[in-house]
GROMACS .gro file of C-alpha atoms in nm:
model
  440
    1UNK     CA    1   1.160   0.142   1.140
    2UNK     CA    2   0.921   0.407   1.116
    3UNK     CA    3   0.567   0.389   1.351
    4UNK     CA    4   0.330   0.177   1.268
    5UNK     CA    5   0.073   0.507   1.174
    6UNK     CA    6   0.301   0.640   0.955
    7UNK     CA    7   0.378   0.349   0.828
    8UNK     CA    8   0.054   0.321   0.706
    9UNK     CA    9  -0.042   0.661   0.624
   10UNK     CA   10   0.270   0.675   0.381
   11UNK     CA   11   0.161   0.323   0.229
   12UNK     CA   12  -0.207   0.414   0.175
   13UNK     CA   13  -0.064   0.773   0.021
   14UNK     CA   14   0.149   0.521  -0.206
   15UNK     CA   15  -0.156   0.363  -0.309
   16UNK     CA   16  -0.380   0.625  -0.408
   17UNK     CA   17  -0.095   0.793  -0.569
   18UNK     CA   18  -0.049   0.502  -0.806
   19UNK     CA   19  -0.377   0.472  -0.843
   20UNK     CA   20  -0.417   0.818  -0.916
   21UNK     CA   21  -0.174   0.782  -1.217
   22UNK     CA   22  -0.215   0.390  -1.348
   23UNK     CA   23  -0.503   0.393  -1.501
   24UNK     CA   24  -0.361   0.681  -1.770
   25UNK     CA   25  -0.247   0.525  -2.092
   26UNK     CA   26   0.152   0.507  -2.157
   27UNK     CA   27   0.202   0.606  -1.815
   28UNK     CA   28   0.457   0.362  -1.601
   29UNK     CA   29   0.489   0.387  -1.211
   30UNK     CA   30   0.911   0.381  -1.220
   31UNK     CA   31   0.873   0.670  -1.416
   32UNK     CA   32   0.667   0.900  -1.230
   33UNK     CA   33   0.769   0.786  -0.901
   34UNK     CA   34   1.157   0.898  -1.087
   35UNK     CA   35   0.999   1.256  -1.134
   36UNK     CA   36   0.862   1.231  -0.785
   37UNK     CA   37   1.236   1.181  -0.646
   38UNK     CA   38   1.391   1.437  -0.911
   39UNK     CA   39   1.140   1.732  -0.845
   40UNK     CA   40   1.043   1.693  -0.472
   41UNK     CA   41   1.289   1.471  -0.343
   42UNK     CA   42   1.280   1.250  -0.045
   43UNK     CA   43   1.348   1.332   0.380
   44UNK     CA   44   1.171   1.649   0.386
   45UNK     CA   45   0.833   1.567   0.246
   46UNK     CA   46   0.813   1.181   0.419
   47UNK     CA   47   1.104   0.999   0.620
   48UNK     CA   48   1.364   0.800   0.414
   49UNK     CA   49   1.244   0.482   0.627
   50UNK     CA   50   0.865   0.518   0.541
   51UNK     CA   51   0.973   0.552   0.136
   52UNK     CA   52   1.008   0.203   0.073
   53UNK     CA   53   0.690   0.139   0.203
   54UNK     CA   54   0.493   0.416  -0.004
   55UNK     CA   55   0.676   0.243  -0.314
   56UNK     CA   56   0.543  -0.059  -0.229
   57UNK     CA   57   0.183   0.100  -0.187
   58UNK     CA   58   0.184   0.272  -0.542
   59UNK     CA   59   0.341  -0.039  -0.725
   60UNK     CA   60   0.057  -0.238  -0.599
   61UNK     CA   61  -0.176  -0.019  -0.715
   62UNK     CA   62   0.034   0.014  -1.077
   63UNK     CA   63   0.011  -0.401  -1.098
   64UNK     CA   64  -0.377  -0.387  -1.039
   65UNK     CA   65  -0.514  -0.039  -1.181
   66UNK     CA   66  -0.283  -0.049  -1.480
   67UNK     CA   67  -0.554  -0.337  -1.632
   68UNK     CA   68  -0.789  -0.040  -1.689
   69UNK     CA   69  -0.481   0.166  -1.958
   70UNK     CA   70  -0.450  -0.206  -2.089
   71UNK     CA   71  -0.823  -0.249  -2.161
   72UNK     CA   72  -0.999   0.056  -2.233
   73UNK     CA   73  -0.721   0.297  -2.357
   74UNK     CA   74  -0.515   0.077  -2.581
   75UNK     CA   75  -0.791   0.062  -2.881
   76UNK     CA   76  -0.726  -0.040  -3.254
   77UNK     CA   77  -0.933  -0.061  -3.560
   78UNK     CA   78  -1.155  -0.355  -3.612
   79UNK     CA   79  -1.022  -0.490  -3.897
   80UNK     CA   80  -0.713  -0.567  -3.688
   81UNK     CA   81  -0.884  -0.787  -3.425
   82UNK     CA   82  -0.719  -1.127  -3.506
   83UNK     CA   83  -0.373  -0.906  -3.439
   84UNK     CA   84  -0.482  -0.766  -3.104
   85UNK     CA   85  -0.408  -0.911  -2.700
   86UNK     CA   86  -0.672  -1.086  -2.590
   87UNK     CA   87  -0.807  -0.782  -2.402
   88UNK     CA   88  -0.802  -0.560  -2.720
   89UNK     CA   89  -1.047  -0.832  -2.884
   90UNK     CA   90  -1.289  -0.817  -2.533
   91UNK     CA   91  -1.281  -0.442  -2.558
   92UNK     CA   92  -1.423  -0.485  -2.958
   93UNK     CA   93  -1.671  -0.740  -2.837
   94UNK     CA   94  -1.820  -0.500  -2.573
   95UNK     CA   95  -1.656  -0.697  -2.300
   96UNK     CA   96  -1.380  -0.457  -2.176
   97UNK     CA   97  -1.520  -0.502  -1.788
   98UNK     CA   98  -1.573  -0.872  -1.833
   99UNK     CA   99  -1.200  -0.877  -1.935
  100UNK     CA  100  -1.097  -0.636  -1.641
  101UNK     CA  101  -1.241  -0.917  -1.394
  102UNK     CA  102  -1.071  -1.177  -1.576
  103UNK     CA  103  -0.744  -0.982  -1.490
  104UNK     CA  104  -0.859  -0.877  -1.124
  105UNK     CA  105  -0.893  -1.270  -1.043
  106UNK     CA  106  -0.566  -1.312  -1.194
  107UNK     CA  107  -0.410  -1.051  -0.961
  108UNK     CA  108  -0.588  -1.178  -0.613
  109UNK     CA  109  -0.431  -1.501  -0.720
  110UNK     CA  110  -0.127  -1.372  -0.768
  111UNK     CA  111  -0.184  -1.197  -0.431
  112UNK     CA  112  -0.191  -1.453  -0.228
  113UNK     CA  113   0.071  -1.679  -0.440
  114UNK     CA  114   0.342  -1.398  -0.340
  115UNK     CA  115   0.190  -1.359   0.025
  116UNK     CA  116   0.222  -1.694   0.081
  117UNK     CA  117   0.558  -1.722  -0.033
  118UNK     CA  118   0.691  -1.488   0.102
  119UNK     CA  119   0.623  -1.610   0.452
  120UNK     CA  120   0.700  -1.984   0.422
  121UNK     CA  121   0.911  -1.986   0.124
  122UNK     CA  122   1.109  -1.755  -0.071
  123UNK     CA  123   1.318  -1.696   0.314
  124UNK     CA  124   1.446  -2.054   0.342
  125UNK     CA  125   1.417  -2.139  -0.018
  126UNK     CA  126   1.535  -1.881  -0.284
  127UNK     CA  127   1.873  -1.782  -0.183
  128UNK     CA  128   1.983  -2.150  -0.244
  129UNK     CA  129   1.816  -2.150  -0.584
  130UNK     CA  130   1.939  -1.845  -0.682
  131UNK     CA  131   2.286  -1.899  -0.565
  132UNK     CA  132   2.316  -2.206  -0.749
  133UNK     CA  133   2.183  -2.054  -1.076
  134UNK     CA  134   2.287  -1.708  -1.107
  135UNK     CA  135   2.627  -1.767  -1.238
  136UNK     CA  136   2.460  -1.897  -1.551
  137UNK     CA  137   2.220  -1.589  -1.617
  138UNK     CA  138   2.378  -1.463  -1.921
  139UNK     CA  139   2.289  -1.808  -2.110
  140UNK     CA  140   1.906  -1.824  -1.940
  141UNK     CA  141   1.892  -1.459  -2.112
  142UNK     CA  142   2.040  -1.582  -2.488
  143UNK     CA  143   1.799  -1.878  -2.425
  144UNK     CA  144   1.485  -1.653  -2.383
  145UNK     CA  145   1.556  -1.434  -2.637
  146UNK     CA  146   1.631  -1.651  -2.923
  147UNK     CA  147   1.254  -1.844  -2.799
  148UNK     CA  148   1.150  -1.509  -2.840
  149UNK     CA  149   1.222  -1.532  -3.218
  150UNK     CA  150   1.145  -1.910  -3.271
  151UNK     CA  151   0.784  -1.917  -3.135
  152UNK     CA  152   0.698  -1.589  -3.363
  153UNK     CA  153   0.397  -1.717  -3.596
  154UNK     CA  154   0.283  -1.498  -3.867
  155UNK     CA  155  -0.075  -1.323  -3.734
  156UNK     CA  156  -0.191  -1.240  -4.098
  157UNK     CA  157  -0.497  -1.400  -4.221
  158UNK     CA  158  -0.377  -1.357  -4.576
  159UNK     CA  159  -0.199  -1.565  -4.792
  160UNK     CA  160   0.039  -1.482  -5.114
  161UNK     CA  161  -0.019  -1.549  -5.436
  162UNK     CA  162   0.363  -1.645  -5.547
  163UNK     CA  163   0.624  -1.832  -5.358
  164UNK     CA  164   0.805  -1.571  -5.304
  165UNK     CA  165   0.509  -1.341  -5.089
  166UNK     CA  166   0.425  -1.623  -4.918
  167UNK     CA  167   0.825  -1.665  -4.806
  168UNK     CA  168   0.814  -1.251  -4.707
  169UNK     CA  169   0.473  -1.302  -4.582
  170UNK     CA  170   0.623  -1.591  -4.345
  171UNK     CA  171   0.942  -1.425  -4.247
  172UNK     CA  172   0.843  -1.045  -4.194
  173UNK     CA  173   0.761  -1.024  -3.875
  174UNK     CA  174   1.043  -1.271  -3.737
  175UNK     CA  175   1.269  -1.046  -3.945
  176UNK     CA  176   1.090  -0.726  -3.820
  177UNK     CA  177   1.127  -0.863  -3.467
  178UNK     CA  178   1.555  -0.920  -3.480
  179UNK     CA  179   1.552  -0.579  -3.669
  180UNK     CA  180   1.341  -0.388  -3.387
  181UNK     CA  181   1.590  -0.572  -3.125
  182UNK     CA  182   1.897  -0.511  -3.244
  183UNK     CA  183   1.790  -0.166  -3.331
  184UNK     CA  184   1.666  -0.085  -2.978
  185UNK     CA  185   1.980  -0.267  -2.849
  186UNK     CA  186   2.226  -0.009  -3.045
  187UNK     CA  187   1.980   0.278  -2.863
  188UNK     CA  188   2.048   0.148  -2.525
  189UNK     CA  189   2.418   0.062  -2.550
  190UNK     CA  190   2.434   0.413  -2.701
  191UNK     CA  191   2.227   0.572  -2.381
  192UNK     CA  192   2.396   0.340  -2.104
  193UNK     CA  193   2.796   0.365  -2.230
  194UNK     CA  194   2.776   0.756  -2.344
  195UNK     CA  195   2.745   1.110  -2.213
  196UNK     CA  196   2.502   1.156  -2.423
  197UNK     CA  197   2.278   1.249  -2.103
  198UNK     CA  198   2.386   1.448  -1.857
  199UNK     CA  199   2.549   1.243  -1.542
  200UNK     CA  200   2.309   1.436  -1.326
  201UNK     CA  201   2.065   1.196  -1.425
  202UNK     CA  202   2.204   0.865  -1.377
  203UNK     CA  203   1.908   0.683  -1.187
  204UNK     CA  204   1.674   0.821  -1.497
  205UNK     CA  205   1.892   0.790  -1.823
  206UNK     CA  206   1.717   0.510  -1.966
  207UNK     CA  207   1.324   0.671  -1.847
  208UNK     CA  208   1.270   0.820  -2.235
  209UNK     CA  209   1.407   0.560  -2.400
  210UNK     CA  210   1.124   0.327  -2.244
  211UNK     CA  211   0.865   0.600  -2.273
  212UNK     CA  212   0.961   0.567  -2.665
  213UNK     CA  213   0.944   0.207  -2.677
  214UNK     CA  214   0.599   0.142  -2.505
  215UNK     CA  215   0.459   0.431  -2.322
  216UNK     CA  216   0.456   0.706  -2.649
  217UNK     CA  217   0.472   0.490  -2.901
  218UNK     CA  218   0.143   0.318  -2.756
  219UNK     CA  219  -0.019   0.685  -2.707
  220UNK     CA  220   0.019   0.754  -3.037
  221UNK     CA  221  -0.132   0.417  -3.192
  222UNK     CA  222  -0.452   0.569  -2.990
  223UNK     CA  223  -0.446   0.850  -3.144
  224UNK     CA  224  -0.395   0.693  -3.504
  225UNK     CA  225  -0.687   0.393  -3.431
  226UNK     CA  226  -1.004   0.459  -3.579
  227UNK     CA  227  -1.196   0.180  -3.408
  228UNK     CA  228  -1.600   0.178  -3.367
  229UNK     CA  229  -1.798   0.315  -3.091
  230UNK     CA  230  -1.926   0.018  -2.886
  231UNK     CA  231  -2.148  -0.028  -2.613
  232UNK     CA  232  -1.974  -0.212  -2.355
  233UNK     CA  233  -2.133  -0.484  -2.094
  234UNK     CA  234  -2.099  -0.368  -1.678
  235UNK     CA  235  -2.210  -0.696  -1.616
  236UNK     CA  236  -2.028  -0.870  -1.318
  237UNK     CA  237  -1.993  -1.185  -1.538
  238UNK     CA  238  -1.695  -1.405  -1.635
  239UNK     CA  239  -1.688  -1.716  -1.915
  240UNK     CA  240  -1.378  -1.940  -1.777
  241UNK     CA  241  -1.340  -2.243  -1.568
  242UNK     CA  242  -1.183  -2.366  -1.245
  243UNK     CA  243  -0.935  -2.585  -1.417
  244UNK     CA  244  -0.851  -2.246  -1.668
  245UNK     CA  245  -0.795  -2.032  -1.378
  246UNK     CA  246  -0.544  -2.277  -1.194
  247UNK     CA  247  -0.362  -2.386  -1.516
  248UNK     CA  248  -0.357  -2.009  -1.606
  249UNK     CA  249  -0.259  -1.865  -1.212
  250UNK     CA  250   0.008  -2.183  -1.231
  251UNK     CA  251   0.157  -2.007  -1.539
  252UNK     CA  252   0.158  -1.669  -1.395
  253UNK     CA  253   0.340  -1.773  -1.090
  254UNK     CA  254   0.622  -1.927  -1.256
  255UNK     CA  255   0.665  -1.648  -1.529
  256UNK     CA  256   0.647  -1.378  -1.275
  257UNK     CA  257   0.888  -1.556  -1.037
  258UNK     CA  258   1.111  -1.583  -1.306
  259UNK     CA  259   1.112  -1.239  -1.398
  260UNK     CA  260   1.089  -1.144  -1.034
  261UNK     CA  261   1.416  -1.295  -0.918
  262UNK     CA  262   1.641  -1.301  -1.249
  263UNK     CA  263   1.802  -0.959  -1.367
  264UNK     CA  264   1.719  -0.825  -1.698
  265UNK     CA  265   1.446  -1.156  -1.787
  266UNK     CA  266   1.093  -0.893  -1.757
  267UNK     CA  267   0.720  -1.024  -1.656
  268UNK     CA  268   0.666  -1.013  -2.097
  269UNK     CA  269   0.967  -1.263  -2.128
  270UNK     CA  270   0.893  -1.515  -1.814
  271UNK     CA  271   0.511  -1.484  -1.943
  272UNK     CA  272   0.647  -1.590  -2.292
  273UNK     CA  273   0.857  -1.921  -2.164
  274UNK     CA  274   0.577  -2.001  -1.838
  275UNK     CA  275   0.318  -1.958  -2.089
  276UNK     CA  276   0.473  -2.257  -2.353
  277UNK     CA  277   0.556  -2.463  -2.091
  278UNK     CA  278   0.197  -2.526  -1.903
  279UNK     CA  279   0.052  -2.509  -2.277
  280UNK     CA  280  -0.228  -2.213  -2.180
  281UNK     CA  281  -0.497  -2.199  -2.424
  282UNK     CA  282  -0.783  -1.975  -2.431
  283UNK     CA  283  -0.838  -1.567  -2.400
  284UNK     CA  284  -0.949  -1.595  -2.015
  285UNK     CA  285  -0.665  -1.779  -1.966
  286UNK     CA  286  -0.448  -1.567  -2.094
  287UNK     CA  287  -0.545  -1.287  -1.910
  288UNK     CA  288  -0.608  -1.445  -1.586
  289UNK     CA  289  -0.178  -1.527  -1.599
  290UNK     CA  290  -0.127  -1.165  -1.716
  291UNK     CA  291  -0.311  -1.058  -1.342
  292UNK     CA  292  -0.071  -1.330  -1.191
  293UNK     CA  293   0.222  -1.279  -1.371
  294UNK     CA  294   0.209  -0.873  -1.324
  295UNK     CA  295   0.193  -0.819  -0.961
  296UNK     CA  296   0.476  -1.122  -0.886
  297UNK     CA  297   0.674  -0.944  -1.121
  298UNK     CA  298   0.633  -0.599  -1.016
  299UNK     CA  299   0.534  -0.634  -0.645
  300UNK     CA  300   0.738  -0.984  -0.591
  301UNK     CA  301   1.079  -0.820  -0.748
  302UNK     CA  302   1.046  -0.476  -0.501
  303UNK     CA  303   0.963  -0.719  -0.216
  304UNK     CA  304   1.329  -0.889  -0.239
  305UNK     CA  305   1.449  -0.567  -0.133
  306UNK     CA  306   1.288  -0.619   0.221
  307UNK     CA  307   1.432  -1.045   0.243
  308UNK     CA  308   1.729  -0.999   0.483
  309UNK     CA  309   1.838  -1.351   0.370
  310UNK     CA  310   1.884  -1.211  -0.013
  311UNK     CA  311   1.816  -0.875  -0.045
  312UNK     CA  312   1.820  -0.829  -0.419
  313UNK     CA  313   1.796  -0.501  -0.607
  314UNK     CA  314   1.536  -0.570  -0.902
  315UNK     CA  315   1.330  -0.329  -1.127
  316UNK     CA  316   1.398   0.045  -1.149
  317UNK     CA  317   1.175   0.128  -0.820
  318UNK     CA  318   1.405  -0.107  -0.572
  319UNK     CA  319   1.718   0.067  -0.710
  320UNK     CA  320   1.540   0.395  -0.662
  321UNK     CA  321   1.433   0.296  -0.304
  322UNK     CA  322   1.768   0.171  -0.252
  323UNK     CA  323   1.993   0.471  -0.297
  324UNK     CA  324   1.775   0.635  -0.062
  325UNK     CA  325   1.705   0.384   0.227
  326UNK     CA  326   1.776   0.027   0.223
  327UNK     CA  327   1.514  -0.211   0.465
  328UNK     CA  328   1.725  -0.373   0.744
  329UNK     CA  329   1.550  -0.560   0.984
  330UNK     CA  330   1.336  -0.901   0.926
  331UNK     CA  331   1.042  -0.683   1.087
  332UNK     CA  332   1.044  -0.463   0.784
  333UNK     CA  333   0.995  -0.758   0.569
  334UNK     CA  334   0.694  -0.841   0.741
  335UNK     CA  335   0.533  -0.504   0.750
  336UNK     CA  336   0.591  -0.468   0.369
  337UNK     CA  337   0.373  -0.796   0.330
  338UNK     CA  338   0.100  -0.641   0.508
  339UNK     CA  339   0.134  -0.326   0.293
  340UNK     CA  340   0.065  -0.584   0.005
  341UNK     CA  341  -0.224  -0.747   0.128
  342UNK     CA  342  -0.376  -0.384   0.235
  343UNK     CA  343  -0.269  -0.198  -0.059
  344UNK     CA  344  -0.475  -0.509  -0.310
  345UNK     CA  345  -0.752  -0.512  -0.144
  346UNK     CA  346  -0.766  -0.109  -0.205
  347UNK     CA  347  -0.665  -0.133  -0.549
  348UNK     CA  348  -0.916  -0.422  -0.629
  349UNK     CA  349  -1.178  -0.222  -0.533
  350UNK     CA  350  -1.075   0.130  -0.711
  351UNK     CA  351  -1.025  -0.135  -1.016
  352UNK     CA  352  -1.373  -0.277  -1.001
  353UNK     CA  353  -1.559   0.088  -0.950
  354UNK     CA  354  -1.363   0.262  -1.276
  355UNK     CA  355  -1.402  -0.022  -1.457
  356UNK     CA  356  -1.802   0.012  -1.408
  357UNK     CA  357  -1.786   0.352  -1.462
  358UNK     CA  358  -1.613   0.342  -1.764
  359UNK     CA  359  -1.793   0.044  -1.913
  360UNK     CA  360  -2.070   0.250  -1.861
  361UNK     CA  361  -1.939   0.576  -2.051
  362UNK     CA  362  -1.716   0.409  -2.312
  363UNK     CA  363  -1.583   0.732  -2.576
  364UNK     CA  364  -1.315   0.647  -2.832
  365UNK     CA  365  -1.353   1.054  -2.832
  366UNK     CA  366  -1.235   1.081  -2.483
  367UNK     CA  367  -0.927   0.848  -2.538
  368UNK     CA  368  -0.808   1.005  -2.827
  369UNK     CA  369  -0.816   1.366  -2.644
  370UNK     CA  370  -0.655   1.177  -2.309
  371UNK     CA  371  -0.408   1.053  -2.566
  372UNK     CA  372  -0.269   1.392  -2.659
  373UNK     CA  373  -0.261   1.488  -2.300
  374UNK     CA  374  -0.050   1.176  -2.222
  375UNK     CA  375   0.200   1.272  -2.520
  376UNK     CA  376   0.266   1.621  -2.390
  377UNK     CA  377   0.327   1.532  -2.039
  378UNK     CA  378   0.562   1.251  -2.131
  379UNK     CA  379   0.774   1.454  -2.332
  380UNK     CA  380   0.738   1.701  -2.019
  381UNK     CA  381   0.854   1.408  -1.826
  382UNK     CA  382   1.113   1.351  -2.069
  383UNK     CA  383   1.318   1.697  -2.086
  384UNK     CA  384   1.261   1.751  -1.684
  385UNK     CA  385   1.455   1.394  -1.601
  386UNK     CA  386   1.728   1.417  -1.875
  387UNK     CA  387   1.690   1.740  -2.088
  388UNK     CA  388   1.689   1.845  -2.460
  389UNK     CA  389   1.873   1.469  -2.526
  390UNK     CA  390   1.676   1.299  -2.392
  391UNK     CA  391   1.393   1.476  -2.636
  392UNK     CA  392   1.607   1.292  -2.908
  393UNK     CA  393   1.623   0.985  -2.738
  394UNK     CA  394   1.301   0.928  -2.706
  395UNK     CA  395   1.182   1.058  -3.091
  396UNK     CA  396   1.442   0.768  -3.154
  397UNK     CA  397   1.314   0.519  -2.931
  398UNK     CA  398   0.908   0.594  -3.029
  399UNK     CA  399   0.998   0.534  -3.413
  400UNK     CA  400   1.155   0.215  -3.322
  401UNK     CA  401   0.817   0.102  -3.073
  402UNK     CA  402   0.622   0.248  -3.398
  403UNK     CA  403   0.882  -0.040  -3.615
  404UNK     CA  404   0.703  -0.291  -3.387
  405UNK     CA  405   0.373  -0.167  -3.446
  406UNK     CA  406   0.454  -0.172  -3.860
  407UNK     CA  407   0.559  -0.527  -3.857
  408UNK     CA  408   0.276  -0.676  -3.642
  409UNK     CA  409   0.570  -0.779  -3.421
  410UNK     CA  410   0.582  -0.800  -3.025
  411UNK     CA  411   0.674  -0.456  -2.874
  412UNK     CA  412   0.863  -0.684  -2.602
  413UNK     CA  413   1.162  -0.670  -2.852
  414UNK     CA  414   1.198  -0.339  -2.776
  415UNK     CA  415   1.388  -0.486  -2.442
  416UNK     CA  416   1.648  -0.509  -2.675
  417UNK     CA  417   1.733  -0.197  -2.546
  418UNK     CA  418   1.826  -0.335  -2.205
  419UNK     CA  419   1.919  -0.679  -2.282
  420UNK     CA  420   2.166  -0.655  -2.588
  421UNK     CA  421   2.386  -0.352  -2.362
  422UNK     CA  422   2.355  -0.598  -2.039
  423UNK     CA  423   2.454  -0.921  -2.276
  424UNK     CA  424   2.776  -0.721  -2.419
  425UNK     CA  425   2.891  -0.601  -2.050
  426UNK     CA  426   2.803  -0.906  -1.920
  427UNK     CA  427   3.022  -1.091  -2.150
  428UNK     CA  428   3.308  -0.846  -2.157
  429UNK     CA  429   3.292  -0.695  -2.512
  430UNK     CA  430   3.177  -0.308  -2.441
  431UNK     CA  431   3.532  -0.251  -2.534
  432UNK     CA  432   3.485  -0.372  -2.904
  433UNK     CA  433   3.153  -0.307  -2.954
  434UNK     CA  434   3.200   0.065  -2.862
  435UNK     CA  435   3.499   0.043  -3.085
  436UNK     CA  436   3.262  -0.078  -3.306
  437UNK     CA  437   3.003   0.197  -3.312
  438UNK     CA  438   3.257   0.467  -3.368
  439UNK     CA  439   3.214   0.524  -3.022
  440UNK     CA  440   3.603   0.479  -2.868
   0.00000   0.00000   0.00000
């Protein structure tokens, strides 16, 4: 284990790094921290044994800062509002920073639901649980993914004149949703069981394929919105309840743990099933799980990397970290939860202060010119990790996030892309279905 000062100096360099890049729209953590690896590369810059722990520092920061990119830069017109996440509708109201605080006291709960796990309970109590459940993962993922499909409601306000719009009117987007899946599940079987990008990047083949689904395909909605200029609130004010915020951090918890210890099930899908099953009502609510949900998922799944008694490898940063250094020693473990705790209370803070400062200087102007920035460095991103495929990868992937977009569906079936190729290997037909494709 590395000193104790560098231990921290590489954590709080972790943390201002992600902070540094998670507040920019259509930007994700995995991937930059991926460039990071590809262009500077790890040993010479920091030690191998201090990586994991700057990881740990910048994924914080993504699970807090990355409310501001959710608030403020994902914009849409107003006639869509009834369509929009909760903290699309704040944003229209003038209430962007009221919803940012919703989210931050979401997070802090979350906080201290994974610190306080992790030192009395996920040591002595997870390895049982997930020993006894894993062997039945593949039918926990058909299970969530055909809920997925059954508790899609159509969002339109409008209603058909003849039977027969009212049937299309009820069906599109459930039929828009399996259409986006499947479609994003032939992409990622294609990407994960081909050569169609170079071996050289094997820790980073699927990186544009997820920058099409959600990162560019989100950048260029922003550029496409035409919402109106509003003056936001900076007020330090919140309208929710005690009872909301316990139902709603209740919620959180048990999506993100889901998501956190089971492979392939994201924070989107445990949100989905935690969400239906402690019946959450109510905009602060929903938000309030989101901050809870998002840093068990992101921070709880890297921290099973440091449990000696488990030691799982979840999310794209722990099998970065991973093939680079591996934490050994129970001591590790508890160093990383006191990266946590010192990493949120940074990122709270740098939260709170951009969120004032943007409330305050609100431009739709701005966000459309940060937009095309965004879209030219993640195609940069793009051709540096995987080249002039993985340019057509992820044109392919950002027409199928725009599909999403078109039918008013969730962009979460874009995981289709992941979960359909995992499903097939999982269940022993890559054979046929590549045989299938034309493929073999």
């Amino acid at each position: 284990m590395v000193p104790l000062s560098d231990l921290l100096i590489w954590s709080l360099a972790g943390v201002l790094f992600g902070s540094f890049i998670s507040w920019i729209p259509g930007f994700h953590i995995f991937n930059i921290m991926a460039l990071l690896v590809a262009v500077f590369g790890v040993g010479e810059l920091m030690p191998v044994q201090a990586f994991p722990f700057f990881a740990i520092g910048a994924i914080v920061a993504y699970a807090y800062v990355s409310a501001i990119s959710s608030v403020y830069f994902s914009v849409a017109d107003e006639s869509a509002v009834f369509l929009l996440f909760p903290t699309q509708r704040y944003l229209l109201l003038g209430r962007g920073h009221e919803a940012v605080l919703l989210y931050l006291i979401g997070a802090v709960a979350g906080t201290l639901v994974l610190v306080l796990g992790a030192l009395f309970i996920f040591p002595k109590v997870l390895p049982p649980i997930y020993q006894a459940t894993s062997p039945y993962i593949t039918y926990f993922l058909v299970a969530i993914v055909v809920f997925m499909f059954m508790s899609e409601w159509p969002k339109e306000g409008d209603r058909g004149k003849t039977p027969a719009e009212r049937l299309w009117l009820a069906w599109r987007q459930i039929l828009g949703g399996i259409l986006v899946f499947f479609l994003s599940g032939i992409l990622g079987f294609i990407v994960m069981n081909t050569n169609l990008l170079p071996t050289t990047s094997a820790y980073t083949r699927l990186t544009p394929m997820f920058i099409g689904f959600f990162g560019m395909s989100w950048v260029i909605l922003n550029i496409l919105s035409n919402p109106p200029m509003l003056e936001q609130v900076p007020d330090d004010r919140v309208e929710s309840s005690l009872y909301n915020t316990l139902k709603a951090s209740f919620g959180g918890a048990l999506g993100g743990t889901i998501a956190a210890v089971y492979p392939i099930i994201t924070g989107g899908m445990g949100a989905l099933v935690a969400g239906h099953m402690t019946s959450q009502r109510g905009d602060d609510a929903f938000i309030i799980s989101q901050g809870v949900n998002r840093v068990i998922y992101y921070v709880g799944a890297f921290t099973l990397l440091f449990l000696p008694q488990l030691r799982l490898t979840r999310g794209a940063a722990a099998w970065l970290v991973s093939s680079i250094y591996t934490p050994k020693s129970y001591a590790e473990y508890l160093a990383a939860i006191g990266v946590i705790l010192l990493s949120a209370g940074i990122s709270f803070i740098f939260t709170y202060y951009l969120s004032r400062f943007l409330a305050n200087s609100f431009n739709v102007v701005h966000i459309k010119k940060l937009s095309y920035v965004v879209a030219v460095t993640l195609v940069a991103i793009s051709y540096l990790l995987t080249g002039p495929m993985g340019l057509a990868v992820l044109f392919v992937s950002t027409a199928i996030g725009m599909m999403a977009a078109a039918f008013n569906t969730r962009r979460s079936y874009c995981l289709g892309g992941l979960i359909l190729p995992v499903l097939i290997s999982m269940t022993g037909h890559t054979g046929y279905f590549m045989h299938l494709l034309g493929l073999g």
